[in-house]
Amino acid sequence: MKTACLALIAAAATWMAAVALLPTKGNATPDRSSPIFGVTIPEGYRQWELIAPAEEAAPLNEIRAVLGNKVAVDAYQSGTLPFPDGTILVKLAWKHIQSPDFRPASIPGAATTVQVMVKDSQKYADTGGWGFGRFINGVPVDEAQHRTCFPCHEARAKAHDYVFTRYAP
Amino acid sequence: MKTACLALIAAAATWMAAVALLPTKGNATPDRSSPIFGVTIPEGYRQWELIAPAEEAAPLNEIRAVLGNKVAVDAYQSGTLPFPDGTILVKLAWKHIQSPDFRPASIPGAATTVQVMVKDSQKYADTGGWGFGRFINGVPVDEAQHRTCFPCHEARAKAHDYVFTRYAP
C-alpha cells in the first residue's frame, strides 16, 4: 500500500513537472510582447546609458528617465537623424514623491510604467519606423492604449524622428 | 631682410609652441580637483549606470540624475552598507525647464553642477569615509562651499552611509 502510494505521488510529481515545462504562450500567462507592435522589454536595459531624466506633471505626477542602447547613444552623439534601425529607447517612470531626508528634493517612488521604442524602418513603416511597447509590472497594456502612441509622437516630435527626448549634456 | 623676417617668425612660432607644451598646473589654468578633498570628475562617468533621477524645488529648480560606477551599483544591488572603498557617485544637475514639445513634461535645460562623492575610508576618515567635489563647468567651487557638503550629509543621511540616493527600481 505504502509503495503504491509513493508511486502515485511520484507519477503526480512527474506530471506536474511536465506541465510546468509546457510552453506558457496561450491562456496560462499573459503575452509579454506589446499588441500591434510585438515589442518586448529588452534584456539588460537597466544598465544602458542615460539619455535624459524628465518629469511629468499631475495628474501623472511622475519622475522619469530615458535610457538608450549603444545604437541610440551613438546616434545622439553624432546627431544622426533619423535614428538607425536597431535603436532602442526605454523610458522608466516612477511616482514623484518627496524625499523623506530632504524636503526640497523629489525622488522616485513606486515604478509605474516602462515604455519602449524600437526602430525598424521596414517592420514599422506605417508608424514612422518605430514600434512601441508600454508595460505595467512587465505586462503590456491593451491595444487601445498602444494605438495612442504614434499619433502623439507624430503630432509633436516628427521633426526629431518622432522622438521627444534629447541627450542631456 | 625677408629671410631674417621669416627666421624671426619661425623662432617666435617655436617659442609659442614650447610655451603651449609647458605644464599648465599653476597660474595658467584652474586646478580641476576639489579643495579640501582633491576629488576630480571621473573619466567616462557619463556612461555609468543610472542610480536614480531626482528633482530639486525652487530656488534651485533643477532636474538631476545620479550615476554610479560598478562598485557603487554592486553595493546597491547587494544592499551593502557602508559602501566599499572605490565607490564613486556622480550627480548631474540641469535647470528644470518645460518641454517645448509637450507642456506637461519638464526636461533638462542648461547643465548647472556636477557633484562627485568618492569613498575612501582611510583618506576621508574625518568625513565618514567620503570625499566630495562640486564642479561648475568642470571647475571646482570654492573651499567654503565644500565645507558644507559633509555636515548636510551627516545630519540627514548618516543611516545610509551618508548617501541620500537610493537605487530606482
Short mmCIF file of C-alpha atoms in Angstrom, two decimals:
data_model
loop_
_atom_site.label_atom_id
_atom_site.label_comp_id
_atom_site.label_asym_id
_atom_site.label_seq_id
_atom_site.Cartn_x
_atom_site.Cartn_y
_atom_site.Cartn_z
CA MET A 1 0.00 0.00 0.00
CA LYS A 2 2.81 2.37 1.01
CA THR A 3 4.75 1.55 -2.20
CA ALA A 4 1.68 2.13 -4.40
CA CYS A 5 1.07 5.44 -2.67
CA LEU A 6 4.68 6.58 -3.21
CA ALA A 7 4.44 5.54 -6.88
CA LEU A 8 1.28 7.61 -7.24
CA ILE A 9 2.96 10.62 -5.66
CA ALA A 10 5.99 10.20 -7.94
CA ALA A 11 3.73 9.98 -11.01
CA ALA A 12 1.84 13.06 -9.93
CA ALA A 13 5.09 14.96 -9.35
CA THR A 14 6.35 13.96 -12.82
CA TRP A 15 3.08 15.12 -14.40
CA MET A 16 3.21 18.46 -12.57
CA ALA A 17 6.83 18.99 -13.61
CA ALA A 18 5.91 18.22 -17.23
CA VAL A 19 3.03 20.70 -17.13
CA ALA A 20 5.34 23.35 -15.66
CA LEU A 21 7.66 22.89 -18.65
CA LEU A 22 4.90 23.29 -21.26
CA PRO A 23 5.07 26.44 -23.39
CA THR A 24 3.24 29.17 -21.50
CA LYS A 25 2.02 31.01 -24.59
CA GLY A 26 -1.76 30.95 -24.58
CA ASN A 27 -4.07 31.21 -21.61
CA ALA A 28 -1.56 30.27 -18.93
CA THR A 29 0.37 33.55 -18.71
CA PRO A 30 -0.09 36.92 -20.39
CA ASP A 31 1.86 37.62 -23.56
CA ARG A 32 4.90 39.79 -22.75
CA SER A 33 5.05 41.48 -26.17
CA SER A 34 3.04 44.59 -26.94
CA PRO A 35 -0.15 44.43 -29.04
CA ILE A 36 0.13 45.75 -32.62
CA PHE A 37 3.94 46.05 -32.48
CA GLY A 38 5.19 42.89 -30.73
CA VAL A 39 7.74 44.94 -28.78
CA THR A 40 9.21 43.38 -25.63
CA ILE A 41 11.20 44.82 -22.72
CA PRO A 42 14.84 44.41 -23.82
CA GLU A 43 17.24 42.30 -21.77
CA GLY A 44 19.72 44.28 -19.67
CA TYR A 45 18.25 47.70 -20.46
CA ARG A 46 18.66 48.92 -16.87
CA GLN A 47 22.45 49.05 -17.49
CA TRP A 48 22.07 51.23 -20.61
CA GLU A 49 23.35 54.79 -20.73
CA LEU A 50 21.16 57.62 -19.50
CA ILE A 51 19.82 59.79 -22.30
CA ALA A 52 17.96 62.20 -20.03
CA PRO A 53 15.75 62.40 -16.95
CA ALA A 54 12.35 64.09 -17.16
CA GLU A 55 9.33 64.92 -15.10
CA GLU A 56 5.64 64.74 -15.89
CA ALA A 57 3.20 66.99 -14.07
CA ALA A 58 -0.11 66.00 -12.46
CA PRO A 59 -2.26 64.00 -12.91
CA LEU A 60 0.51 61.50 -13.75
CA ASN A 61 2.95 63.19 -11.37
CA GLU A 62 5.93 61.11 -12.38
CA ILE A 63 9.70 61.32 -12.44
CA ARG A 64 11.24 59.60 -15.42
CA ALA A 65 14.46 58.56 -17.08
CA VAL A 66 15.13 57.54 -20.68
CA LEU A 67 17.93 55.03 -21.27
CA GLY A 68 19.28 54.06 -24.68
CA ASN A 69 21.19 51.14 -26.21
CA LYS A 70 24.54 51.73 -27.95
CA VAL A 71 22.93 52.38 -31.35
CA ALA A 72 20.79 55.08 -29.74
CA VAL A 73 23.67 56.70 -27.85
CA ASP A 74 25.89 56.75 -30.95
CA ALA A 75 23.09 58.39 -32.96
CA TYR A 76 22.56 61.04 -30.27
CA GLN A 77 26.30 61.73 -30.03
CA SER A 78 26.75 62.08 -33.78
CA GLY A 79 23.44 63.90 -34.31
CA THR A 80 22.25 61.18 -36.70
CA LEU A 81 18.60 61.59 -37.77
CA PRO A 82 16.60 59.55 -38.49
CA PHE A 83 17.77 57.14 -35.80
CA PRO A 84 19.20 53.98 -37.41
CA ASP A 85 17.48 50.60 -37.34
CA GLY A 86 18.32 48.83 -34.10
CA THR A 87 17.88 51.94 -31.97
CA ILE A 88 16.06 51.12 -28.74
CA LEU A 89 14.94 53.66 -26.16
CA VAL A 90 13.45 52.70 -22.79
CA LYS A 91 11.65 55.15 -20.57
CA LEU A 92 11.29 54.24 -16.90
CA ALA A 93 8.70 56.08 -14.86
CA TRP A 94 8.08 56.29 -11.12
CA LYS A 95 5.69 58.17 -8.89
CA HIS A 96 7.20 61.55 -7.97
CA ILE A 97 7.46 61.63 -4.16
CA GLN A 98 9.05 63.99 -1.66
CA SER A 99 12.37 62.84 -0.22
CA PRO A 100 11.96 61.79 3.42
CA ASP A 101 15.54 63.00 4.07
CA PHE A 102 15.50 66.42 2.40
CA ARG A 103 12.26 68.31 1.86
CA PRO A 104 13.19 70.33 -1.27
CA ALA A 105 14.07 67.12 -3.15
CA SER A 106 11.73 64.78 -5.01
CA ILE A 107 12.75 61.22 -5.73
CA PRO A 108 11.38 58.11 -7.46
CA GLY A 109 8.57 56.34 -5.63
CA ALA A 110 6.84 53.20 -6.90
CA ALA A 111 7.59 52.21 -10.50
CA THR A 112 4.62 52.90 -12.79
CA THR A 113 5.41 52.08 -16.42
CA VAL A 114 8.28 51.01 -18.66
CA GLN A 115 7.91 52.29 -22.22
CA VAL A 116 9.96 51.06 -25.15
CA MET A 117 10.56 52.41 -28.67
CA VAL A 118 12.27 50.15 -31.22
CA LYS A 119 13.45 51.41 -34.62
CA ASP A 120 12.87 49.06 -37.56
CA SER A 121 12.10 51.12 -40.63
CA GLN A 122 10.68 48.18 -42.60
CA LYS A 123 8.72 46.34 -39.92
CA TYR A 124 7.19 49.57 -38.59
CA ALA A 125 6.96 51.52 -41.84
CA ASP A 126 3.39 52.61 -41.05
CA THR A 127 4.40 54.26 -37.77
CA GLY A 128 7.46 56.28 -38.74
CA GLY A 129 9.74 53.26 -38.42
CA TRP A 130 9.03 52.89 -34.70
CA GLY A 131 7.43 50.07 -32.72
CA PHE A 132 6.04 50.90 -29.29
CA GLY A 133 5.55 48.97 -26.06
CA ARG A 134 4.05 50.20 -22.83
CA PHE A 135 4.32 47.89 -19.81
CA ILE A 136 3.00 47.86 -16.26
CA ASN A 137 4.75 45.38 -13.97
CA GLY A 138 6.25 43.79 -17.07
CA VAL A 139 2.85 43.22 -18.72
CA PRO A 140 1.92 45.18 -21.86
CA VAL A 141 -1.12 47.44 -21.66
CA ASP A 142 -4.03 46.91 -24.04
CA GLU A 143 -4.24 47.53 -27.77
CA ALA A 144 -6.32 50.69 -27.38
CA GLN A 145 -3.54 52.35 -25.37
CA HIS A 146 -0.94 51.25 -27.92
CA ARG A 147 -2.98 52.88 -30.68
CA THR A 148 -2.37 56.26 -29.00
CA CYS A 149 1.48 56.10 -29.07
CA PHE A 150 2.28 57.00 -32.65
CA PRO A 151 -0.33 59.75 -33.22
CA CYS A 152 1.06 61.71 -30.27
CA HIS A 153 4.70 61.23 -31.30
CA GLU A 154 3.76 62.13 -34.89
CA ALA A 155 1.92 65.29 -33.87
CA ARG A 156 4.61 66.61 -31.52
CA ALA A 157 8.02 65.14 -32.36
CA LYS A 158 8.05 64.37 -36.08
CA ALA A 159 10.94 66.79 -36.73
CA HIS A 160 13.14 64.80 -34.34
CA ASP A 161 12.30 61.43 -35.93
CA TYR A 162 9.25 61.09 -33.63
CA VAL A 163 11.46 61.07 -30.51
CA PHE A 164 10.78 63.63 -27.76
CA THR A 165 13.90 63.07 -25.66
CA ARG A 166 17.18 64.90 -26.28
CA TYR A 167 20.51 63.81 -24.80
CA ALA A 168 21.20 65.66 -21.54
CA PRO A 169 24.75 67.05 -21.65
CA MET B 1 65.51 91.20 -44.96
CA LYS B 2 62.78 88.77 -46.00
CA THR B 3 64.86 85.78 -44.81
CA ALA B 4 65.60 87.44 -41.45
CA CYS B 5 61.93 88.19 -41.03
CA LEU B 6 60.95 84.57 -41.78
CA ALA B 7 63.59 83.34 -39.34
CA LEU B 8 62.16 85.61 -36.66
CA ILE B 9 58.65 84.34 -37.34
CA ALA B 10 59.90 80.74 -37.19
CA ALA B 11 61.67 81.39 -33.88
CA ALA B 12 58.59 83.05 -32.46
CA ALA B 13 56.43 80.12 -33.58
CA THR B 14 58.82 77.63 -31.95
CA TRP B 15 58.75 79.61 -28.69
CA MET B 16 54.96 79.77 -28.71
CA ALA B 17 54.71 76.04 -29.36
CA ALA B 18 57.12 75.37 -26.49
CA VAL B 19 55.09 77.55 -24.15
CA ALA B 20 51.92 75.73 -25.17
CA LEU B 21 53.54 72.43 -24.17
CA LEU B 22 54.60 73.64 -20.70
CA PRO B 23 52.76 72.07 -17.77
CA THR B 24 49.64 74.13 -17.14
CA LYS B 25 49.46 73.43 -13.40
CA GLY B 26 49.93 76.71 -11.52
CA ASN B 27 48.58 80.06 -12.52
CA ALA B 28 47.78 79.19 -16.12
CA THR B 29 44.60 77.13 -15.58
CA PRO B 30 42.49 76.49 -12.50
CA ASP B 31 43.07 73.30 -10.53
CA ARG B 32 40.47 70.68 -11.53
CA SER B 33 40.45 68.88 -8.17
CA SER B 34 38.19 69.96 -5.33
CA PRO B 35 39.51 71.93 -2.36
CA ILE B 36 39.90 70.00 0.93
CA PHE B 37 39.23 66.60 -0.72
CA GLY B 38 41.18 66.62 -4.01
CA VAL B 39 38.27 64.93 -5.79
CA THR B 40 38.16 65.15 -9.60
CA ILE B 41 35.44 64.44 -12.16
CA PRO B 42 35.96 60.76 -13.04
CA GLU B 43 36.75 59.75 -16.62
CA GLY B 44 33.86 58.17 -18.52
CA TYR B 45 31.29 58.75 -15.78
CA ARG B 46 28.57 59.74 -18.27
CA GLN B 47 28.40 56.08 -19.39
CA TRP B 48 27.86 54.81 -15.83
CA GLU B 49 24.61 53.18 -14.77
CA LEU B 50 21.74 55.30 -13.57
CA ILE B 51 21.14 55.02 -9.83
CA ALA B 52 18.14 57.38 -9.80
CA PRO B 53 16.79 60.64 -11.18
CA ALA B 54 15.65 63.38 -8.80
CA GLU B 55 14.27 66.87 -8.74
CA GLU B 56 15.08 69.84 -6.57
CA ALA B 57 12.47 72.52 -5.98
CA ALA B 58 12.93 76.30 -6.24
CA PRO B 59 15.11 78.27 -5.78
CA LEU B 60 17.48 75.75 -7.41
CA ASN B 61 14.71 74.38 -9.63
CA GLU B 62 16.78 71.53 -11.03
CA ILE B 63 16.30 68.12 -12.55
CA ARG B 64 19.02 65.67 -11.60
CA ALA B 65 20.40 62.20 -12.15
CA VAL B 66 22.83 60.20 -10.04
CA LEU B 67 25.10 57.75 -11.86
CA GLY B 68 27.36 55.20 -10.17
CA ASN B 69 30.46 53.20 -11.05
CA LYS B 70 30.41 49.39 -10.91
CA VAL B 71 31.46 49.28 -7.25
CA ALA B 72 28.53 51.56 -6.42
CA VAL B 73 25.99 49.59 -8.47
CA ASP B 74 27.13 46.26 -6.98
CA ALA B 75 26.79 47.70 -3.47
CA TYR B 76 23.28 48.99 -4.21
CA GLN B 77 22.24 45.65 -5.74
CA SER B 78 23.53 43.60 -2.81
CA GLY B 79 22.40 46.12 -0.17
CA THR B 80 26.00 46.50 1.07
CA LEU B 81 26.40 49.26 3.67
CA PRO B 82 28.71 51.01 4.26
CA PHE B 83 29.60 51.42 0.59
CA PRO B 84 33.01 49.83 -0.12
CA ASP B 85 36.14 51.84 -0.88
CA GLY B 86 36.23 52.68 -4.56
CA THR B 87 32.54 53.60 -4.72
CA ILE B 88 32.02 56.72 -6.83
CA LEU B 89 28.70 58.52 -7.29
CA VAL B 90 28.23 61.40 -9.70
CA LYS B 91 25.20 63.67 -9.61
CA LEU B 92 24.46 65.67 -12.75
CA ALA B 93 22.13 68.64 -12.43
CA TRP B 94 20.36 70.77 -15.02
CA LYS B 95 17.91 73.63 -14.94
CA HIS B 96 14.35 72.25 -14.89
CA ILE B 97 12.57 73.63 -17.97
CA GLN B 98 9.25 72.99 -19.63
CA SER B 99 9.35 70.77 -22.71
CA PRO B 100 8.73 72.83 -25.87
CA ASP B 101 7.05 69.77 -27.44
CA PHE B 102 4.73 68.66 -24.64
CA ARG B 103 3.56 71.07 -21.97
CA PRO B 104 3.03 68.66 -19.04
CA ALA B 105 6.66 67.47 -19.32
CA SER B 106 9.76 69.05 -17.83
CA ILE B 107 13.19 68.27 -19.21
CA PRO B 108 16.85 69.15 -18.58
CA GLY B 109 17.86 72.68 -19.56
CA ALA B 110 21.37 74.08 -19.14
CA ALA B 111 23.77 72.00 -17.06
CA THR B 112 24.39 73.56 -13.65
CA THR B 113 26.66 71.41 -11.47
CA VAL B 114 28.35 68.03 -11.42
CA GLN B 115 28.81 66.67 -7.90
CA VAL B 116 31.02 63.73 -7.01
CA MET B 117 31.31 61.52 -3.91
CA VAL B 118 34.29 59.16 -3.62
CA LYS B 119 34.56 56.53 -0.91
CA ASP B 120 38.00 56.06 0.66
CA SER B 121 37.56 55.16 4.31
CA GLN B 122 41.18 55.94 5.23
CA LYS B 123 41.82 59.08 3.19
CA TYR B 124 38.48 60.62 4.17
CA ALA B 125 38.18 59.18 7.70
CA ASP B 126 37.17 62.59 9.10
CA THR B 127 34.15 62.88 6.77
CA GLY B 128 32.52 59.49 7.06
CA GLY B 129 34.90 57.97 4.51
CA TRP B 130 33.64 60.24 1.73
CA GLY B 131 35.43 62.86 -0.35
CA PHE B 132 33.30 65.47 -2.09
CA GLY B 133 33.67 67.54 -5.26
CA ARG B 134 31.27 70.13 -6.64
CA PHE B 135 32.00 71.45 -10.12
CA ILE B 136 30.57 74.16 -12.35
CA ASN B 137 31.65 73.88 -16.00
CA GLY B 138 34.31 71.40 -14.89
CA VAL B 139 35.82 73.82 -12.35
CA PRO B 140 35.50 73.07 -8.62
CA VAL B 141 33.66 75.60 -6.47
CA ASP B 142 35.44 77.24 -3.54
CA GLU B 143 36.54 75.76 -0.23
CA ALA B 144 33.71 77.39 1.73
CA GLN B 145 31.10 75.54 -0.37
CA HIS B 146 32.99 72.27 0.02
CA ARG B 147 32.91 72.70 3.81
CA THR B 148 29.10 72.45 3.66
CA CYS B 149 28.96 69.01 1.97
CA PHE B 150 29.64 66.65 4.83
CA PRO B 151 27.66 68.40 7.61
CA CYS B 152 24.50 68.17 5.49
CA HIS B 153 25.07 64.52 4.52
CA GLU B 154 25.93 63.71 8.15
CA ALA B 155 22.81 65.40 9.51
CA ARG B 156 20.38 63.83 7.04
CA ALA B 157 21.77 60.61 5.57
CA LYS B 158 24.08 59.08 8.18
CA ALA B 159 21.95 55.91 8.48
CA HIS B 160 22.50 55.22 4.75
CA ASP B 161 26.28 55.72 4.93
CA TYR B 162 25.84 59.47 4.27
CA VAL B 163 24.29 58.84 0.85
CA PHE B 164 20.86 60.30 0.09
CA THR B 165 20.18 58.48 -3.18
CA ARG B 166 18.53 55.06 -3.34
CA TYR B 167 18.57 52.84 -6.44
CA ALA B 168 15.43 53.40 -8.54
CA PRO B 169 13.91 50.00 -9.39
#
